[in-house]
Every structure is written in structure tokens, then in C-alpha cells.
């Protein structure tokens, strides 16, 4: 029996290179080895954006398109939308009965996010329950491993606590899922900060070749390299940061030496980076266009995904109801 992996992402719209190298490349590797479940966490999106849902459908669709474009394979992974599997919600309400409120109040993201997203009223029941819904997402499949970023570790810790409490109160139904932390390369954005949608410094899958070049052309470099004859320091240059992840060892070496000796100019350096990125992006662009023009194929993927997910989730729910005595 293969071990089971599960992860989700909130539908925030188009994916960028940071998401790709941070999560999706990892998911792609995992789908080869594990029984994998990947879902769009649309209920979780509501927990912060309940007041503005006009773009939600589009965001969900674009995220699925980008996942498929990136190479998630619906023949290998179960790909679905959270709200298509109501068992998540049933398990969430059952967990809510056994979860002391302080367990939720002390999850660090709770107060942090309330502080950070001051423009939204997050004094809601659903927002407090965010990590408990996540626990239900994970445990409803009895997932063994959950690939997540470091910021999600407290949510996983809560998930294990919920599993233990349930097992103790009723019957040993749930395994304790483990986080799967992988070393991710740091992906700098065009302004040198971490690539992020909210910094407006991201390179998206949806960018055209021309948009890509425009972003690279105007990208921040070593600020001390003003004239073409000034030697530069690649270590502090975000362009080099991207070369490191996306270029061949040969090119990386040439940039490293060429920059330090003023043997190459920044535009030349950026042209090489563009070539490396285009090579990576061409198959992604092709699949993206394919799924954008064949909307029904995306629908078919998530329909089959929900069907498969519900098979697993409903059998776990049967055990759960039985353990509780419902
Ligand atoms: N909270 C996660 C995030 O913001 C998304 C998520 C929801 C998730 N449910 C999950 C991740 C279950 C892993 C497992 O990234
Ligand atoms: Fe950055 Fe390349 Fe210019 Fe060096 S040559 S400063 S690495 S863009």
C-alpha cells in the first residue's frame, strides 16, 4: 500500500514561479511515489474573503488550469475542489464538538492574520475555525504526509492534537499525519524581495514572452553596477538568484565570472535568463493554452477527482460516525 499525501491551496488566482518552485514541483515529484490528493481550498478562501466572492469562481478555475499546466497529472493524482466533497464539512462540525476554543485561539496565524488583514472583519466563527477545517481536510483522507511550508506547521500540530483527542474520546480511527518539509529554493521577485503576489513582483505562468522580457529587462540588479565597465556582485543580484534556480550549471558559471569581471553586461545576462525561463515555460504555456481552450476537460478532471475523493472520505466518515455512536 502506498502512503498517502494530501495538500491544498487557497484559490488566489494565477500562479507564479514562486508557487511553482515552492510547491508544485514538489507535488509533481510526490505524485510519482505516493497516493496523492490535491485540492483547491475554496472554503478556506471564504474564511477571509467572504465579503467579496465575485472573482472566486474564476480564481478556482485559473488555479486548476495552472496546476495542470505545471504538470500535475490527473491520472496520477486526485485533483478536486474542497466544496465538492461535503465530507470535509461534516468532519469539521464533528471536530468542532471536541475542540476547546483556546486550542484555536492560540494558533499563531489566528492573531497574526487578524492584525495583518485589518481591512477585513475576521472576528468570525469560520475564521477561528480555519485550522480545524484544515484538520478535517487532512484527516478525512487519513493522510500520512502533508507537504506544506513552514508557516503551516502549527496547523499540522493542531491536526495531530485533534486526531489524538478523537482517538482517545472514541476509538482509534485517525493516524497522526506528518509534515513533509522540503528545502525550497528561494525565488526572488523582480524587485529583489521574495516573489509574492502581494508585492507585485511576480512572474506568472500567464505572462507572455513579451511580458516576461519586460519584467526581466526592468528587473533590479546589483545597484553598485552602474556602468557596463563596473564589475558586479552576483551574490546580491536577484537576476543571479533566478539563474541559480533555472539556468544550467554552465550558464550559472558564465554569469558568475562574467559579472564579477565586467565581462558581460546586465542585458546580456538577462537575455540568458530569459532563454532559460522560456525553455522551462514553453511546455507549461502549451498545456495552459490547451486547458484554457478546453474548459470541459478541467471540469472533467475535478468531477472525477471529487468522485474519487468522496469514495475515500465517505468510508472514513462511516468509521467516524460509528466511533462516535451516531
Ligand atoms: N492553509 C493552507 C495554506 O494557506 C491551505 C490548506 C487548506 C491546506 N487545507 C489544507 C494545506 C490541508 C494542506 C492540507 O496554504
Ligand atoms: Fe546581476 Fe547579471 Fe547584472 Fe551581474 S550581470 S549585476 S548577475 S544582472
PDB file of N, CA and C in Angstrom, residues 126-171:
ATOM      1  N   UNK A 126     -16.062  31.227  11.392  1.00  0.00           N
ATOM      2  CA  UNK A 126     -15.355  30.482  10.341  1.00  0.00           C
ATOM      3  C   UNK A 126     -13.865  30.758  10.334  1.00  0.00           C
ATOM      4  N   UNK A 127     -13.476  31.982  10.618  1.00  0.00           N
ATOM      5  CA  UNK A 127     -12.046  32.292  10.599  1.00  0.00           C
ATOM      6  C   UNK A 127     -11.328  31.643  11.781  1.00  0.00           C
ATOM      7  N   UNK A 128     -11.974  31.662  12.934  1.00  0.00           N
ATOM      8  CA  UNK A 128     -11.388  30.970  14.093  1.00  0.00           C
ATOM      9  C   UNK A 128     -11.213  29.480  13.779  1.00  0.00           C
ATOM     10  N   UNK A 129     -12.181  28.944  13.037  1.00  0.00           N
ATOM     11  CA  UNK A 129     -12.165  27.513  12.734  1.00  0.00           C
ATOM     12  C   UNK A 129     -11.288  27.121  11.550  1.00  0.00           C
ATOM     13  N   UNK A 130     -10.626  28.099  10.942  1.00  0.00           N
ATOM     14  CA  UNK A 130      -9.804  27.815   9.759  1.00  0.00           C
ATOM     15  C   UNK A 130      -8.905  26.585   9.940  1.00  0.00           C
ATOM     16  N   UNK A 131      -8.077  26.561  11.006  1.00  0.00           N
ATOM     17  CA  UNK A 131      -7.175  25.406  11.122  1.00  0.00           C
ATOM     18  C   UNK A 131      -7.907  24.103  11.459  1.00  0.00           C
ATOM     19  N   UNK A 132      -9.097  24.215  12.013  1.00  0.00           N
ATOM     20  CA  UNK A 132      -9.852  22.985  12.304  1.00  0.00           C
ATOM     21  C   UNK A 132     -10.433  22.401  11.016  1.00  0.00           C
ATOM     22  N   UNK A 133     -10.865  23.284  10.128  1.00  0.00           N
ATOM     23  CA  UNK A 133     -11.300  22.816   8.810  1.00  0.00           C
ATOM     24  C   UNK A 133     -10.122  22.150   8.094  1.00  0.00           C
ATOM     25  N   UNK A 134      -8.955  22.750   8.254  1.00  0.00           N
ATOM     26  CA  UNK A 134      -7.767  22.146   7.642  1.00  0.00           C
ATOM     27  C   UNK A 134      -7.491  20.754   8.239  1.00  0.00           C
ATOM     28  N   UNK A 135      -7.695  20.622   9.536  1.00  0.00           N
ATOM     29  CA  UNK A 135      -7.526  19.304  10.165  1.00  0.00           C
ATOM     30  C   UNK A 135      -8.487  18.295   9.556  1.00  0.00           C
ATOM     31  N   UNK A 136      -9.719  18.745   9.335  1.00  0.00           N
ATOM     32  CA  UNK A 136     -10.705  17.851   8.720  1.00  0.00           C
ATOM     33  C   UNK A 136     -10.288  17.491   7.292  1.00  0.00           C
ATOM     34  N   UNK A 137      -9.772  18.482   6.544  1.00  0.00           N
ATOM     35  CA  UNK A 137      -9.286  18.223   5.175  1.00  0.00           C
ATOM     36  C   UNK A 137      -8.287  17.065   5.164  1.00  0.00           C
ATOM     37  N   UNK A 138      -7.422  17.086   6.154  1.00  0.00           N
ATOM     38  CA  UNK A 138      -6.311  16.125   6.183  1.00  0.00           C
ATOM     39  C   UNK A 138      -6.788  14.773   6.703  1.00  0.00           C
ATOM     40  N   UNK A 139      -7.538  14.812   7.804  1.00  0.00           N
ATOM     41  CA  UNK A 139      -7.881  13.558   8.470  1.00  0.00           C
ATOM     42  C   UNK A 139      -8.998  12.808   7.753  1.00  0.00           C
ATOM     43  N   UNK A 140      -9.791  13.509   6.962  1.00  0.00           N
ATOM     44  CA  UNK A 140     -10.884  12.831   6.254  1.00  0.00           C
ATOM     45  C   UNK A 140     -10.326  11.859   5.207  1.00  0.00           C
ATOM     46  N   UNK A 141      -9.053  12.015   4.883  1.00  0.00           N
ATOM     47  CA  UNK A 141      -8.379  11.038   3.994  1.00  0.00           C
ATOM     48  C   UNK A 141      -7.364  10.192   4.754  1.00  0.00           C
ATOM     49  N   UNK A 142      -7.279  10.363   6.059  1.00  0.00           N
ATOM     50  CA  UNK A 142      -6.235   9.695   6.843  1.00  0.00           C
ATOM     51  C   UNK A 142      -4.876   9.861   6.172  1.00  0.00           C
ATOM     52  N   UNK A 143      -4.571  11.091   5.772  1.00  0.00           N
ATOM     53  CA  UNK A 143      -3.307  11.327   5.060  1.00  0.00           C
ATOM     54  C   UNK A 143      -2.117  11.009   5.961  1.00  0.00           C
ATOM     55  N   UNK A 144      -1.086  10.420   5.377  1.00  0.00           N
ATOM     56  CA  UNK A 144       0.143  10.144   6.133  1.00  0.00           C
ATOM     57  C   UNK A 144       1.054  11.359   6.146  1.00  0.00           C
ATOM     58  N   UNK A 145       1.118  12.036   5.003  1.00  0.00           N
ATOM     59  CA  UNK A 145       2.043  13.165   4.875  1.00  0.00           C
ATOM     60  C   UNK A 145       1.351  14.371   4.261  1.00  0.00           C
ATOM     61  N   UNK A 146       1.751  15.537   4.736  1.00  0.00           N
ATOM     62  CA  UNK A 146       1.189  16.784   4.225  1.00  0.00           C
ATOM     63  C   UNK A 146       2.339  17.721   3.834  1.00  0.00           C
ATOM     64  N   UNK A 147       2.587  17.877   2.533  1.00  0.00           N
ATOM     65  CA  UNK A 147       3.626  18.820   2.124  1.00  0.00           C
ATOM     66  C   UNK A 147       3.137  20.247   2.313  1.00  0.00           C
ATOM     67  N   UNK A 148       3.797  20.974   3.195  1.00  0.00           N
ATOM     68  CA  UNK A 148       3.405  22.366   3.462  1.00  0.00           C
ATOM     69  C   UNK A 148       4.631  23.210   3.751  1.00  0.00           C
ATOM     70  N   UNK A 149       4.452  24.498   3.684  1.00  0.00           N
ATOM     71  CA  UNK A 149       5.501  25.441   4.069  1.00  0.00           C
ATOM     72  C   UNK A 149       5.576  25.544   5.584  1.00  0.00           C
ATOM     73  N   UNK A 150       6.639  26.164   6.036  1.00  0.00           N
ATOM     74  CA  UNK A 150       6.925  26.259   7.472  1.00  0.00           C
ATOM     75  C   UNK A 150       5.807  26.989   8.222  1.00  0.00           C
ATOM     76  N   UNK A 151       5.135  27.930   7.544  1.00  0.00           N
ATOM     77  CA  UNK A 151       4.072  28.712   8.188  1.00  0.00           C
ATOM     78  C   UNK A 151       2.875  27.851   8.577  1.00  0.00           C
ATOM     79  N   UNK A 152       2.773  26.669   7.962  1.00  0.00           N
ATOM     80  CA  UNK A 152       1.615  25.812   8.215  1.00  0.00           C
ATOM     81  C   UNK A 152       1.859  24.773   9.314  1.00  0.00           C
ATOM     82  N   UNK A 153       3.074  24.746   9.869  1.00  0.00           N
ATOM     83  CA  UNK A 153       3.381  23.717  10.872  1.00  0.00           C
ATOM     84  C   UNK A 153       2.450  23.751  12.085  1.00  0.00           C
ATOM     85  N   UNK A 154       2.089  24.939  12.605  1.00  0.00           N
ATOM     86  CA  UNK A 154       1.152  24.942  13.733  1.00  0.00           C
ATOM     87  C   UNK A 154      -0.202  24.305  13.381  1.00  0.00           C
ATOM     88  N   UNK A 155      -0.624  24.446  12.133  1.00  0.00           N
ATOM     89  CA  UNK A 155      -1.889  23.826  11.724  1.00  0.00           C
ATOM     90  C   UNK A 155      -1.774  22.308  11.731  1.00  0.00           C
ATOM     91  N   UNK A 156      -0.589  21.833  11.381  1.00  0.00           N
ATOM     92  CA  UNK A 156      -0.383  20.387  11.393  1.00  0.00           C
ATOM     93  C   UNK A 156      -0.297  19.840  12.808  1.00  0.00           C
ATOM     94  N   UNK A 157       0.300  20.643  13.674  1.00  0.00           N
ATOM     95  CA  UNK A 157       0.386  20.256  15.084  1.00  0.00           C
ATOM     96  C   UNK A 157      -1.027  20.154  15.661  1.00  0.00           C
ATOM     97  N   UNK A 158      -1.873  21.136  15.334  1.00  0.00           N
ATOM     98  CA  UNK A 158      -3.258  21.081  15.801  1.00  0.00           C
ATOM     99  C   UNK A 158      -3.940  19.816  15.252  1.00  0.00           C
ATOM    100  N   UNK A 159      -3.695  19.512  13.992  1.00  0.00           N
ATOM    101  CA  UNK A 159      -4.303  18.332  13.370  1.00  0.00           C
ATOM    102  C   UNK A 159      -3.949  17.066  14.156  1.00  0.00           C
ATOM    103  N   UNK A 160      -2.687  16.976  14.552  1.00  0.00           N
ATOM    104  CA  UNK A 160      -2.290  15.795  15.335  1.00  0.00           C
ATOM    105  C   UNK A 160      -2.967  15.781  16.704  1.00  0.00           C
ATOM    106  N   UNK A 161      -3.111  16.957  17.307  1.00  0.00           N
ATOM    107  CA  UNK A 161      -3.787  17.022  18.609  1.00  0.00           C
ATOM    108  C   UNK A 161      -5.259  16.603  18.496  1.00  0.00           C
ATOM    109  N   UNK A 162      -5.893  17.038  17.417  1.00  0.00           N
ATOM    110  CA  UNK A 162      -7.297  16.664  17.194  1.00  0.00           C
ATOM    111  C   UNK A 162      -7.417  15.153  16.987  1.00  0.00           C
ATOM    112  N   UNK A 163      -6.479  14.614  16.189  1.00  0.00           N
ATOM    113  CA  UNK A 163      -6.500  13.166  15.937  1.00  0.00           C
ATOM    114  C   UNK A 163      -6.375  12.408  17.269  1.00  0.00           C
ATOM    115  N   UNK A 164      -5.432  12.841  18.103  1.00  0.00           N
ATOM    116  CA  UNK A 164      -5.233  12.161  19.400  1.00  0.00           C
ATOM    117  C   UNK A 164      -6.471  12.290  20.274  1.00  0.00           C
ATOM    118  N   UNK A 165      -7.070  13.463  20.298  1.00  0.00           N
ATOM    119  CA  UNK A 165      -8.242  13.672  21.162  1.00  0.00           C
ATOM    120  C   UNK A 165      -9.404  12.795  20.693  1.00  0.00           C
ATOM    121  N   UNK A 166      -9.608  12.767  19.389  1.00  0.00           N
ATOM    122  CA  UNK A 166     -10.687  11.927  18.858  1.00  0.00           C
ATOM    123  C   UNK A 166     -10.431  10.460  19.210  1.00  0.00           C
ATOM    124  N   UNK A 167      -9.214  10.010  18.926  1.00  0.00           N
ATOM    125  CA  UNK A 167      -8.870   8.604  19.173  1.00  0.00           C
ATOM    126  C   UNK A 167      -9.053   8.243  20.647  1.00  0.00           C
ATOM    127  N   UNK A 168      -8.742   9.201  21.525  1.00  0.00           N
ATOM    128  CA  UNK A 168      -8.842   8.979  22.964  1.00  0.00           C
ATOM    129  C   UNK A 168     -10.308   8.959  23.417  1.00  0.00           C
ATOM    130  N   UNK A 169     -11.109   9.898  22.888  1.00  0.00           N
ATOM    131  CA  UNK A 169     -12.504  10.006  23.318  1.00  0.00           C
ATOM    132  C   UNK A 169     -13.366   8.853  22.804  1.00  0.00           C
ATOM    133  N   UNK A 170     -13.083   8.423  21.552  1.00  0.00           N
ATOM    134  CA  UNK A 170     -13.949   7.420  20.933  1.00  0.00           C
ATOM    135  C   UNK A 170     -13.192   6.134  20.649  1.00  0.00           C
ATOM    136  N   UNK A 171     -12.646   6.067  19.437  1.00  0.00           N
ATOM    137  CA  UNK A 171     -11.911   4.861  19.030  1.00  0.00           C
ATOM    138  C   UNK A 171     -10.710   5.302  18.203  1.00  0.00           C
TER     139      UNK A 171
END
